Coordinates of C-alpha atoms and ligand atoms in Angstrom, one line a residue:
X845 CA 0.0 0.0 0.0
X846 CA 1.2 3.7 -0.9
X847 CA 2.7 6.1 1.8
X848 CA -1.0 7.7 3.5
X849 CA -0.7 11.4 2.2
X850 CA -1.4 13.6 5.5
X851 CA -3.6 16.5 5.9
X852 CA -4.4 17.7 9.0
X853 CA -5.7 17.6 13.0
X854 CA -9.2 17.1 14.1
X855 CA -9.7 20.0 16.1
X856 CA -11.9 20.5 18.5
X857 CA -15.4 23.2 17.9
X858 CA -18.6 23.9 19.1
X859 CA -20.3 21.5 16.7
X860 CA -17.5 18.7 16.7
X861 CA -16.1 16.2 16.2
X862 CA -19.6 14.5 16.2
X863 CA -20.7 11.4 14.2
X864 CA -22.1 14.1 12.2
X865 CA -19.0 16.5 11.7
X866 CA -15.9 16.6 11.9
X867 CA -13.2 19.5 11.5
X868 CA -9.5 19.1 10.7
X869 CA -6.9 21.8 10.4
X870 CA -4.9 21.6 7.5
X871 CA -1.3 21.4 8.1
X872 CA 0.0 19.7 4.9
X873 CA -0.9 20.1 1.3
X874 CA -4.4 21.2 0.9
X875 CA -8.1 20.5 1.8
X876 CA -10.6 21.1 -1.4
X877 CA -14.2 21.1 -1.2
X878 CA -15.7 17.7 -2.2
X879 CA -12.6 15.5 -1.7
X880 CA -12.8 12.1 0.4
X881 CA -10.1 11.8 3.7
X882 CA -10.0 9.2 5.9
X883 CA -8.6 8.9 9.7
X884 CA -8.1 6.2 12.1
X885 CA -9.5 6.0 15.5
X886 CA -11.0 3.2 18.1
X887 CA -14.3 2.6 15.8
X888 CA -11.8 1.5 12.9
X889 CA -11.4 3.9 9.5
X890 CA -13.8 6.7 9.2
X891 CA -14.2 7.8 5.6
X892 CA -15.3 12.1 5.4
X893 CA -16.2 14.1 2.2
X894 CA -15.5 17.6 2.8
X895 CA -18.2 19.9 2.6
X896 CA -16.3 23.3 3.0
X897 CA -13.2 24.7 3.9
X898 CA -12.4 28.0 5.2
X899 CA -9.5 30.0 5.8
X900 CA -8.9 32.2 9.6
X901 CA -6.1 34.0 10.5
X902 CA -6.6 36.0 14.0
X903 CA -4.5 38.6 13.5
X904 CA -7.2 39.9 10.9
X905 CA -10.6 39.1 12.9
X906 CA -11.2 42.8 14.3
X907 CA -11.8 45.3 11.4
X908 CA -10.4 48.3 13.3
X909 CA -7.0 47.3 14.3
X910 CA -6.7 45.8 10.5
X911 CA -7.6 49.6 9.6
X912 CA -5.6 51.3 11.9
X913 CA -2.6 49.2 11.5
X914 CA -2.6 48.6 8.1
X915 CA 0.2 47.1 6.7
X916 CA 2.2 47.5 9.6
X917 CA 0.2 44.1 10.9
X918 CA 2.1 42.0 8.5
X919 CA 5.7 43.7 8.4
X920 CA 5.6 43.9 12.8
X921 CA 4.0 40.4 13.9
X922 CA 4.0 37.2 12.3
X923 CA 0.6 37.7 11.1
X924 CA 0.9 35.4 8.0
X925 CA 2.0 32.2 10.0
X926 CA -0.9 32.3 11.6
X927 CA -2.9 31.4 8.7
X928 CA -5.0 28.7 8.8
X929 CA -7.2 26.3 6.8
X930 CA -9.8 24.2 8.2
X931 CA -11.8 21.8 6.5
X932 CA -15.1 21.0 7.6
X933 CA -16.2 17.5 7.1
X934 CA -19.4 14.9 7.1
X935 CA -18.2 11.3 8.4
X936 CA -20.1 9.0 5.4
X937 CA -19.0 5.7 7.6
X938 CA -16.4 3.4 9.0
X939 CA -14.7 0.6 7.9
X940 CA -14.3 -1.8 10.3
X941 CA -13.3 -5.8 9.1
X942 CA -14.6 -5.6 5.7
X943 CA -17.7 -4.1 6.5
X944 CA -18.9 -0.2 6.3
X945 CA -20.5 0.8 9.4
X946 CA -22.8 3.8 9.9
X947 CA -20.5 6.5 12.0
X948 CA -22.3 6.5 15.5
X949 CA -19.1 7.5 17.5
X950 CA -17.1 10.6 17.3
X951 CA -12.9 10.8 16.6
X952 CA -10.8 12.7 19.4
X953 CA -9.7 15.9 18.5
X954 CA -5.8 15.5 18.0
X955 CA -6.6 12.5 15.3
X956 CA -4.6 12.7 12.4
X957 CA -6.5 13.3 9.0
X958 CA -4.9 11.2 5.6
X959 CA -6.4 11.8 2.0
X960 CA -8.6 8.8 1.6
X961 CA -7.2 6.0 0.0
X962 CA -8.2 5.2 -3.5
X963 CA -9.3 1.7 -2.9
X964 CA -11.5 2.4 0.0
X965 CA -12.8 5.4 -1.9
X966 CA -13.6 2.8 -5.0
X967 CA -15.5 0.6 -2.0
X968 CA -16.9 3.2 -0.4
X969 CA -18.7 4.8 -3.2
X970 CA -19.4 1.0 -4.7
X971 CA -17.4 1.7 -8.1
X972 CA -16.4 -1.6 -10.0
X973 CA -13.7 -2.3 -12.0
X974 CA -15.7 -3.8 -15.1
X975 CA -18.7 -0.6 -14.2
X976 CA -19.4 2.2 -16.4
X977 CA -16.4 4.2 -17.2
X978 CA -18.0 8.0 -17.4
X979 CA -15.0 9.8 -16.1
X980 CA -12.2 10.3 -13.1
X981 CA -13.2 11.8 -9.8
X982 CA -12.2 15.3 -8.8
X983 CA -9.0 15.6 -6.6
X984 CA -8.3 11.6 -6.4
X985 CA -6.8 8.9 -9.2
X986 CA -10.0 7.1 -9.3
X987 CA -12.1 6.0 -12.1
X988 CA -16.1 6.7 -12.2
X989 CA -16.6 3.3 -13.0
X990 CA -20.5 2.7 -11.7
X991 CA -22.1 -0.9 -11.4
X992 CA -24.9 -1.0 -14.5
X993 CA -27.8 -2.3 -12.6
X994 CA -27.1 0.5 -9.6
X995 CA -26.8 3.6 -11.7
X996 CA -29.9 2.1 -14.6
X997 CA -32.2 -0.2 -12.7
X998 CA -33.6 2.8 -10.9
X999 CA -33.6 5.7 -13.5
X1000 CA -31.4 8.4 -13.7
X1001 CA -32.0 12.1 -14.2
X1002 CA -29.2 14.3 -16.3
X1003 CA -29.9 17.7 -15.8
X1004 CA -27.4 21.0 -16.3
X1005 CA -27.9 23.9 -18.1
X1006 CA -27.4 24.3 -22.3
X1007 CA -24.0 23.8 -23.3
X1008 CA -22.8 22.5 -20.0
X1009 CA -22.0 19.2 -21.6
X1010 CA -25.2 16.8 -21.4
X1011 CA -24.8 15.4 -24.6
X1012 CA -21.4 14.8 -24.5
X1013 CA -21.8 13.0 -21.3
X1014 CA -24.6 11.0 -22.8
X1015 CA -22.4 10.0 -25.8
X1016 CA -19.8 8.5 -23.4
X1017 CA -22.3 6.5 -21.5
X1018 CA -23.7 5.3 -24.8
X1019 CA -20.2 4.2 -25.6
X1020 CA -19.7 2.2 -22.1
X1021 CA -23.2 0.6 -23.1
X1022 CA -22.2 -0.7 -26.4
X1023 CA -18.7 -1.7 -25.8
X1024 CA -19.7 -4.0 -22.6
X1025 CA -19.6 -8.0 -23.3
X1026 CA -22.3 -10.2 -23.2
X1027 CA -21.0 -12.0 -20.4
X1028 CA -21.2 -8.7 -18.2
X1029 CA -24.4 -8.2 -18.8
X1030 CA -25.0 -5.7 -22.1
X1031 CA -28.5 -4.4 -22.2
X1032 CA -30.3 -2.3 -25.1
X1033 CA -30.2 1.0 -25.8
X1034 CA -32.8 3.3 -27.3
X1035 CA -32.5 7.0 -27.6
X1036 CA -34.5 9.7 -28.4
X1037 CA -32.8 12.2 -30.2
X1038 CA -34.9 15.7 -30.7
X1039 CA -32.0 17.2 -32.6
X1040 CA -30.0 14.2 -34.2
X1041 CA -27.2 14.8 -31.9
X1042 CA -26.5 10.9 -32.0
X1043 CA -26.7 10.3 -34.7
X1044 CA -22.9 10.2 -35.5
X1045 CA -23.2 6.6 -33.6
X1046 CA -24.3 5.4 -36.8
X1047 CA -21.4 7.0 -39.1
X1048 CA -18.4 4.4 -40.0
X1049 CA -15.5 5.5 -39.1
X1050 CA -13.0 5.0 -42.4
X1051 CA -10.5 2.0 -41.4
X1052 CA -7.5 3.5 -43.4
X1053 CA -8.0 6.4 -41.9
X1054 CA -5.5 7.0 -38.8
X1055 CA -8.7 8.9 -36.6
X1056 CA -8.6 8.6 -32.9
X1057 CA -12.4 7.6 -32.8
X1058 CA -13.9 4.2 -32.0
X1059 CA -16.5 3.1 -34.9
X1060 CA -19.5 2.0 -33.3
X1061 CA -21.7 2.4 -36.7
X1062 CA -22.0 -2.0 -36.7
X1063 CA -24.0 -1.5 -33.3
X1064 CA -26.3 1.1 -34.3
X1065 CA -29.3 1.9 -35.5
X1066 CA -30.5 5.0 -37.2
X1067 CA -33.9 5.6 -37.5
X1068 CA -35.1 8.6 -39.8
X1069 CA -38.7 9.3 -37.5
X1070 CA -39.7 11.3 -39.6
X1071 CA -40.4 8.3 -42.1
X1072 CA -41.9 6.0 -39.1
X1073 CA -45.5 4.6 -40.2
X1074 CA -47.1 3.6 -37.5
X1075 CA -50.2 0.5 -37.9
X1076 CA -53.5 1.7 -37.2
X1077 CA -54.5 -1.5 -35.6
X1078 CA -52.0 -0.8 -33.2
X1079 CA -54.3 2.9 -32.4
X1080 CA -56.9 2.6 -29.4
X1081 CA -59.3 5.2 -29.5
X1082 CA -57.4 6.8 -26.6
X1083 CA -54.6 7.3 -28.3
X1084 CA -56.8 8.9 -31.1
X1085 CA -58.4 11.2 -28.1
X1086 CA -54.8 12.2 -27.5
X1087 CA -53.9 13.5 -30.7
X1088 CA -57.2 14.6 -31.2
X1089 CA -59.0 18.0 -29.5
X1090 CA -62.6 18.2 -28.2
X1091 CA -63.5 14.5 -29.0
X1092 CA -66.7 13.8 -27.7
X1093 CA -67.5 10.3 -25.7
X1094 CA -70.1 9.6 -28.7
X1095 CA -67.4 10.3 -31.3
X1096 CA -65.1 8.3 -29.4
X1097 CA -67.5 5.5 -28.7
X1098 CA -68.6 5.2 -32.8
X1099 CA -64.5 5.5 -33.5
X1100 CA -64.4 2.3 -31.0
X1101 CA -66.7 0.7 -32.6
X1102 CA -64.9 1.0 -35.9
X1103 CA -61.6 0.0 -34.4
X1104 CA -63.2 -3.6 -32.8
X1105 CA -64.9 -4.1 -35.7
X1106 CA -61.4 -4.0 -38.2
X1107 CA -59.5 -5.3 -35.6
X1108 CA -61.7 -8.7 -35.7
X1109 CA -61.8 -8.6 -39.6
X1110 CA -58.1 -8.4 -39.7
X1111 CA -58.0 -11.4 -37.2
X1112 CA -60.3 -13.4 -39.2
X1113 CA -58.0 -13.3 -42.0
X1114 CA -58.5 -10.1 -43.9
X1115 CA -55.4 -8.3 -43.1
X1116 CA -54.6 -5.0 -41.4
X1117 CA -56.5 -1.7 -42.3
X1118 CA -55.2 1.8 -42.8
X1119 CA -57.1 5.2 -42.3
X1120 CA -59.2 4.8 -45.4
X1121 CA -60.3 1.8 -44.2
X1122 CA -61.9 3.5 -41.2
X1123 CA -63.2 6.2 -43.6
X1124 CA -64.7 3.8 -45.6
X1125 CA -66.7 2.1 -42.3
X1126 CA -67.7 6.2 -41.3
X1127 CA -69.1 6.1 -44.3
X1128 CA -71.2 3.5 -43.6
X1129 CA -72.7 5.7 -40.3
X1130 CA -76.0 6.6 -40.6
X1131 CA -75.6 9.8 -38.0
X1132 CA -74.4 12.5 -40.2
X1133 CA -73.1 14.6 -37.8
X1134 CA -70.8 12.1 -35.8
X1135 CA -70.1 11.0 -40.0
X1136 CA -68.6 14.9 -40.8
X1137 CA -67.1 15.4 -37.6
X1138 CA -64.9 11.5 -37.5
X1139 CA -64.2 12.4 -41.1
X1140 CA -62.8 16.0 -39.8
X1141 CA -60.8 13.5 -37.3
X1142 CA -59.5 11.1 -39.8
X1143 CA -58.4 13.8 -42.1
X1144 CA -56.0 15.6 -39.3
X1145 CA -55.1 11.9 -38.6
X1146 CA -53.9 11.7 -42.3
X1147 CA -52.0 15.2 -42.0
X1148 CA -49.7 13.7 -39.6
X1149 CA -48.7 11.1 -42.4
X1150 CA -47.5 8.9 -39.3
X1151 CA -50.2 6.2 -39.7
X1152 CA -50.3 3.2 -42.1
X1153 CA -51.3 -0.7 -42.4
X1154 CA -48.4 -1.7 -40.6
X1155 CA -45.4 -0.2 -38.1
X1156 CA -42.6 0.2 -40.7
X1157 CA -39.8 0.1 -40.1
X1158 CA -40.4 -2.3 -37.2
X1159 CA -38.4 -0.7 -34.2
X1160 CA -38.7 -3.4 -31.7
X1161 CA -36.8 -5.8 -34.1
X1162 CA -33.3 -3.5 -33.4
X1163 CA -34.0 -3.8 -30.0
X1164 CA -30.7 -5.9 -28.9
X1165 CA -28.6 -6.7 -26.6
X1166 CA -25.2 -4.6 -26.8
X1167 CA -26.9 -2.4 -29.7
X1168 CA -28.1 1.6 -30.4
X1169 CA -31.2 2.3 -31.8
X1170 CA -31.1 6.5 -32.4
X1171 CA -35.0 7.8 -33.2
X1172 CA -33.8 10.6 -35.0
X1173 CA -36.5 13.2 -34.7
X1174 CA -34.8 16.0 -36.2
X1175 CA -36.7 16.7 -39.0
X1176 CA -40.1 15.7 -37.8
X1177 CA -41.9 19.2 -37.8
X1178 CA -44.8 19.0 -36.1
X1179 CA -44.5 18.8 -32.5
X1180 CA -47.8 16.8 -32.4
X1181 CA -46.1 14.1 -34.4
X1182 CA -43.0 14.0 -32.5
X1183 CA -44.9 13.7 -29.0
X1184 CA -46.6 10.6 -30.3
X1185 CA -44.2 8.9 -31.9
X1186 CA -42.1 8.9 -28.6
X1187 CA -45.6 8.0 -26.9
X1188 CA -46.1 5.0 -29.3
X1189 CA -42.9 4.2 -29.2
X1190 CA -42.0 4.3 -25.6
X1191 CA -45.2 2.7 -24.6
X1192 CA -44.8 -0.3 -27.3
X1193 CA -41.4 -0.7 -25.9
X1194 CA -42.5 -1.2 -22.4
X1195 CA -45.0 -3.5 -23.1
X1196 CA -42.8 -5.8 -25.0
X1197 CA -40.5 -6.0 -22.0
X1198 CA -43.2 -6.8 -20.1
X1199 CA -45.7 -9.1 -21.6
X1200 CA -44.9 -12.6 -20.7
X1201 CA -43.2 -13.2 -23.9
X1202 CA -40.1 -10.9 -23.2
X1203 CA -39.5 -9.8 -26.4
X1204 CA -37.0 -7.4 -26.0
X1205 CA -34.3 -7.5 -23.5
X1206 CA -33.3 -5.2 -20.8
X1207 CA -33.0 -2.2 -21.7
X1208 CA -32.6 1.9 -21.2
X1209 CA -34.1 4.7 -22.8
X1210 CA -32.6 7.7 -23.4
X1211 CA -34.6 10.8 -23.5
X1212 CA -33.4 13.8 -24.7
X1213 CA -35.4 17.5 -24.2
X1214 CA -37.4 15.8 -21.7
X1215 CA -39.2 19.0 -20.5
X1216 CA -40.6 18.7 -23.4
X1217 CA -42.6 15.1 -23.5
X1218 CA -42.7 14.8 -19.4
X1219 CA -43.6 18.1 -18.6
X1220 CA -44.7 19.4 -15.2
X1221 CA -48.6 20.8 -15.1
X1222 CA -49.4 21.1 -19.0
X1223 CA -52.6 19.6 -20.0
X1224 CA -52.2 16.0 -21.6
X1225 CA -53.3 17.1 -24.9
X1226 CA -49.9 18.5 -24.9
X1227 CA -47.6 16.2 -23.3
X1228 CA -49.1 13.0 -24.8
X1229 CA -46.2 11.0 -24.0
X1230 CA -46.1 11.7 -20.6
X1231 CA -48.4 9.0 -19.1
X1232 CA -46.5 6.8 -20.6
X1233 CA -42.6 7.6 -19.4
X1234 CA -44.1 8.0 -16.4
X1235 CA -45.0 4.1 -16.4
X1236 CA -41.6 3.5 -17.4
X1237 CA -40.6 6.0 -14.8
X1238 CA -43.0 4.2 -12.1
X1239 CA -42.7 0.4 -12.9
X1240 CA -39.5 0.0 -15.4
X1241 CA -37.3 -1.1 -12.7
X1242 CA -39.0 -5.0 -12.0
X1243 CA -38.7 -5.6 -15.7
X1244 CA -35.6 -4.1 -16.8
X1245 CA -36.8 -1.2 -18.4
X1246 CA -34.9 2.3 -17.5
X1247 CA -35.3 5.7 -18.0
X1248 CA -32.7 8.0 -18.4
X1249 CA -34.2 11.9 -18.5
X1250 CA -32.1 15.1 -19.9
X1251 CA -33.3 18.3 -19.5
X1252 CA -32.2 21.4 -19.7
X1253 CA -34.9 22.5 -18.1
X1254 CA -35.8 20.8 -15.0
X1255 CA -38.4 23.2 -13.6
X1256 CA -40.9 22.1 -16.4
X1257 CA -40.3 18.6 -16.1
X1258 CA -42.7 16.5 -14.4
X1259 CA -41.9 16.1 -10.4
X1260 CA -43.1 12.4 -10.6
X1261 CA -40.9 11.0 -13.1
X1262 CA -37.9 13.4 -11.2
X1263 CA -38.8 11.3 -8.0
X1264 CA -38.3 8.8 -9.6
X1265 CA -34.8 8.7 -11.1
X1266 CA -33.1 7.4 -8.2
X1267 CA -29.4 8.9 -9.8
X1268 CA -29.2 12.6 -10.1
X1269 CA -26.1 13.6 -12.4
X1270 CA -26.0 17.2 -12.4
X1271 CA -24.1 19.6 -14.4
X1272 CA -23.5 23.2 -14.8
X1273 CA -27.0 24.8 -13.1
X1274 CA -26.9 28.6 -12.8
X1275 CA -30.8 29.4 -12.7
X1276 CA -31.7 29.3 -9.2
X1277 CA -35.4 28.1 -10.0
X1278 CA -33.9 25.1 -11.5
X1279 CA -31.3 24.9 -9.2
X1280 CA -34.5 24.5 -6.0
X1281 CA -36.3 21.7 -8.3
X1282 CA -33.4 19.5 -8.5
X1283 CA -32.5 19.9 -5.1
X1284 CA -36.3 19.3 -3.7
X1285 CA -35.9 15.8 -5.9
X1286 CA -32.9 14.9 -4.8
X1287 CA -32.8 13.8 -1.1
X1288 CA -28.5 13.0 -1.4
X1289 CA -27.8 16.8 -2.2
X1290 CA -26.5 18.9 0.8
X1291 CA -26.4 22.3 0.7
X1292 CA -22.8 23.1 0.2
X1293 CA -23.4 20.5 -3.0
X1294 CA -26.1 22.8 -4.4
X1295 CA -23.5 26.1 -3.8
X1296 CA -21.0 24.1 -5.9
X1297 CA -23.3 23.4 -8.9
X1298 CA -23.4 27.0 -10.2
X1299 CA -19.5 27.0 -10.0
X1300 CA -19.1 23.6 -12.4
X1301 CA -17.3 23.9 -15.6
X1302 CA -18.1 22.3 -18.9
X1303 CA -17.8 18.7 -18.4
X1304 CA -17.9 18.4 -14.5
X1305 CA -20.1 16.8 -12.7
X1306 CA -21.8 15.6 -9.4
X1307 CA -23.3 12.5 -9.3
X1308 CA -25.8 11.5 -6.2
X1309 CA -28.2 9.1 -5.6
X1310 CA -28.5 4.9 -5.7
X1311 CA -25.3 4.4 -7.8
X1312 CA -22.7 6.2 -5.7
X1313 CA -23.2 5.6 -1.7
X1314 CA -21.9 9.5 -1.5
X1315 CA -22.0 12.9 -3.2
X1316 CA -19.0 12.6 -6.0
X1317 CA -17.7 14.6 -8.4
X1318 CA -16.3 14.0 -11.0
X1319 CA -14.5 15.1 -14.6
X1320 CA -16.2 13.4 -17.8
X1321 CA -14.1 11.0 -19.7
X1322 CA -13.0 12.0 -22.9
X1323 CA -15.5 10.5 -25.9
X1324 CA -14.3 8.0 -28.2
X1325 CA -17.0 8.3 -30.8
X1326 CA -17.2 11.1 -33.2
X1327 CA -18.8 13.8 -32.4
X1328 CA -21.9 15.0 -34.3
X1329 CA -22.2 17.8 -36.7
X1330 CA -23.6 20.4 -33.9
X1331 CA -20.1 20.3 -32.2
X1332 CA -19.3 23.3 -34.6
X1333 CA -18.7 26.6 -32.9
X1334 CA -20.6 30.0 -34.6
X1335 CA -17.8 30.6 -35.9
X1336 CA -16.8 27.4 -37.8
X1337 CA -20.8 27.4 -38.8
X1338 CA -20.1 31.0 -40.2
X1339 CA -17.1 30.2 -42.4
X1340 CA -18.4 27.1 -43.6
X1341 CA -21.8 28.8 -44.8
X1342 CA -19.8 31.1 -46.7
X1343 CA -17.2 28.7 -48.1
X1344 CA -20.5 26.9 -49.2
X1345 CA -21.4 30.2 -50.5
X1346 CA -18.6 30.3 -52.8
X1347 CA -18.6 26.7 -54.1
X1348 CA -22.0 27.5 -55.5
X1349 CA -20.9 30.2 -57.2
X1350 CA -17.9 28.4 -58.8
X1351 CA -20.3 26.0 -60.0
X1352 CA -23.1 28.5 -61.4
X1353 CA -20.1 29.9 -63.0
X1354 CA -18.4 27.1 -64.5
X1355 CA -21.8 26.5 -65.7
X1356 CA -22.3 29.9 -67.4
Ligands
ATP145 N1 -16.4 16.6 -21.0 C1 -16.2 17.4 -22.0 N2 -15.0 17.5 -22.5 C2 -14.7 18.3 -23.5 N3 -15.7 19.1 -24.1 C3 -16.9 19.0 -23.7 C4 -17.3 18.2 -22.6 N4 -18.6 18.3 -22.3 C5 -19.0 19.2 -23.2 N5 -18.1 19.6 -24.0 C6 -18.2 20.6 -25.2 O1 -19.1 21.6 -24.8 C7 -20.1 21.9 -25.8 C8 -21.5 21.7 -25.2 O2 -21.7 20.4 -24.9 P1 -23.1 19.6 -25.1 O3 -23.6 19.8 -26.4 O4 -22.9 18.2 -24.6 O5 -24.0 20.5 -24.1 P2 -25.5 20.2 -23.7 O6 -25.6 20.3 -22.2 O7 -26.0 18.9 -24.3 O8 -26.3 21.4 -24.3 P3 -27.8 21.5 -24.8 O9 -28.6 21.7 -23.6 O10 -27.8 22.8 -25.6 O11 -28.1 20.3 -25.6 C9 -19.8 20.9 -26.9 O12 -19.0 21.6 -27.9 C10 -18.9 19.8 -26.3 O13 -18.0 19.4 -27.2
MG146 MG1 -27.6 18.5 -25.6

């Protein structure tokens, strides 16, 4: 084992040592805010994140004499050795024979302080050697590596502000999911992508070429949602009620009709329908006005161009172990559209993990702009996806189904589905609105962790919650995969607009 590396003294203050707090002087090297220490004493190794540290010096306590005296103070007393640093400190437990103990008994004041040691940090927090890679922790040589099941099974929230690095962090998660072997346990991913961010997962990386990326293009899917069809057979009237304003219970009832009726044709043999299928049976209606007002329905049905005989391409079929599917949604204009399709997809996905068939494996579902289809308090005619990540958000975890929400946004999103995600990973938050709905959702976030979260740099981040036994946090990982074409600064976008610019001209004139 390595020489400990010492950092200071418990001392003794009003409020400790405790089994709740403990403060140490610094007297070698330095004390940061959210590094682990460790200390011996009768109960066996206590383990201490530390929440804060301060600086005192008494020679500059009273305001008047450091007026009067001025500089004086430092060149006629020794004012500057009596500089201190104290850290303050929250005991997370003790090691004592292999075990982690809660702390219940306080250290002495006089006990030596060490920064923790790596390995016990990698027990303490529960990190694995074969877990999720998604970065190094701040101020010690340790790997982020989380166990799958403990950071997944129970959902995870991703939340920071835009630009603080979400989707980058996202991208290197997806890579840890695809590059694990079957023999640890490599689930399915899904991800839905508002703005195509991912889907650079799908690109193959040239071989001859000497790049520095990992191709994962043979374990990805791209789908282009905006060509999705989607079966009508597979439409309840519900759904239809969703999509569908002011639809009145005899309106629904004669559209129910229709649907059990087709439904039992196309069981007996005569196939599955489509939209003019159902027109043809409103047709047959002999009240006019329900007749005009389902054909009013079927013909904003048919706007959406989303609905055919059969689900094409067939999604659940790409759902494998080890493998990306990417719902691009990027050029699906119509926000209607785009909150169904993650509806119908999310909810189909769900129930084929959990019908007794099991026809997809474990998986996790990515969803990005998640304000946007869980969203907190807007009627459900506008967040028609909600009900059903909330399911997912609610029951996922005894079939293997997880949720992972990003938003940059978390105010709007739905306080359920937040309550749910038992990991919080939090980046850059500066809005202090978002900032008190993360922390209300999040029992594992202290105060001090909150002050630190508007002070977080692209790319760092605090995890808390189910995976990690302790606040931690942590730098992200470089990616491996390519990044997309949004990376591009304004300025690159600027240039390459013009330099487009130009090429057209060259060709209009070359023409000429
Ligand atoms: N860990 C990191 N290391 C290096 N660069 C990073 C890191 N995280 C983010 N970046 C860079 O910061 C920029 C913004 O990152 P990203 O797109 O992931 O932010 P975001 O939180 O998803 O933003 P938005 O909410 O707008 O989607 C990108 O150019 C990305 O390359
Ligand atoms: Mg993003």
């Amino acid at each position: 084992m390595s020489v400990r590396e010492q950092l200071g003294t418990v001392v003794s203050t009003l409020e400790g040592p405790s089994p709740s707090t403990v403060s140490f002087v610094v007297n070698n090297g330095k004390a940061h805010k959210g590094m682990f220490a460790e200390l011996e004493y009768s109960e066996g190794t206590m383990m201490l994140l530390v929440e804060d540290v301060l600086k005192t010096n008494r020679y500059f306590e009273r305001p008047d004499s450091v007026k009067v005296m001025g500089e004086e103070l430092e060149r006629n007393f020794p004012a500057s050795e009596w500089e201190f640093l104290i850290a303050k400190a929250r005991p997370l437990g003790v090691f004592k024979d292999e075990r982690i103990l809660r702390t219940t008994f306080p250290p002495s004041p006089g006990i030596k302080v060490f920064v923790a040691d790596n390995e016990k940090i990698k027990r303490f927090l529960g990190l694995e050697e074969e877990g999720l890679n998604l970065g190094k922790l701040q101020f010690h040589d340790v790997e982020l590596k989380l166990n799958l099941s403990k950071l997944l099974q129970k959902h995870v929230f991703l939340g920071a502000m835009s630009g603080s690095g979400k989707s980058y962090l996202v991208s290197v998660l997806l890579e840890e999911l695809l590059s694990r072997k079957k023999e640890q346990g490599a689930i399915a991913v899904v991800v839905m992508d508002t703005h195509g961010e991912y889907t650079c997962f799908g690109n193959p990386i040239k071989s001859d070429s000497s790049s520095k990326f990992t191709d994962f293009s043979s374990k990805t899917r791209i789908v282009d949602a905006s060509k999705i069809k989607i079966a009508c057979s597979k439409l309840s009237p519900y759904m239809v009620s969703s999509l569908i304003k002011d639809i009145s219970p005899t309106q629904k009832r004669a559209l129910a009709n229709i649907f059990t009726k087709l439904s039992s044709e196309m069981r007996s043999g005569a196939g599955p329908f489509d939209l003019s299928a159902i027109k043809s049976e409103v047709e047959l209606l002999d009240n006019e006005k329900t007749q005009s007002s389902l054909f009013a329905i079927i013909s904003e049905l048919e706007e959406l161009g989303l609905f055919s005989k059969i689900d094409e391409p067939s999604i659940v079929d790409f759902v494998k172990p080890g493998q990306l599917v990417v719902i691009d949604l990027n050029d699906v204009i119509s926000e209607k559209k785009k909150q169904f399709i993650v509806a119908y997809l999310s909810n189909k996905l769900f129930h084929e993990r959990r019908g007794h068939s099991k026809k997809i494996p474990p998986f996790a579902l990515f969803v990005e702009e998640a304000h946007n289809f869980i969203p907190e308090g807007t009627a459900s005619e506008h967040a028609i996806a909600r009900s059903y990540l909330r399911t997912i958000a609610r029951e996922g975890r005894k079939f293997g189904a997880s949720l992972v929400v990003i938003s940059q946004r978390p105010k709007r999103l739905d306080t359920t589905t937040l309550a749910n995600c038992n990991t919080h990973i939090i980046l850059r938050i500066t809005n202090p609105y978002d900032l008190d709905h993360v922390s209300q959702s999040c029992e594992g976030l202290d105060k001090s962790s909150q002050n630190i979260i508007s002070s977080l740099r692209v790319g760092e981040a605090l995890i808390v919650g189910e995976a990690v036994n302790a606040p931690t946090f942590f730098k992200v990982r470089q990616r491996k995969s390519a990044p997309s074409r949004h990376e591009s600064t304004l300025e690159d976008a600027a240039r390459a607009f013009v330099s487009d610019e130009l090429k057209k001209e060259d060709e209009v004139n070359s023409f000429l």
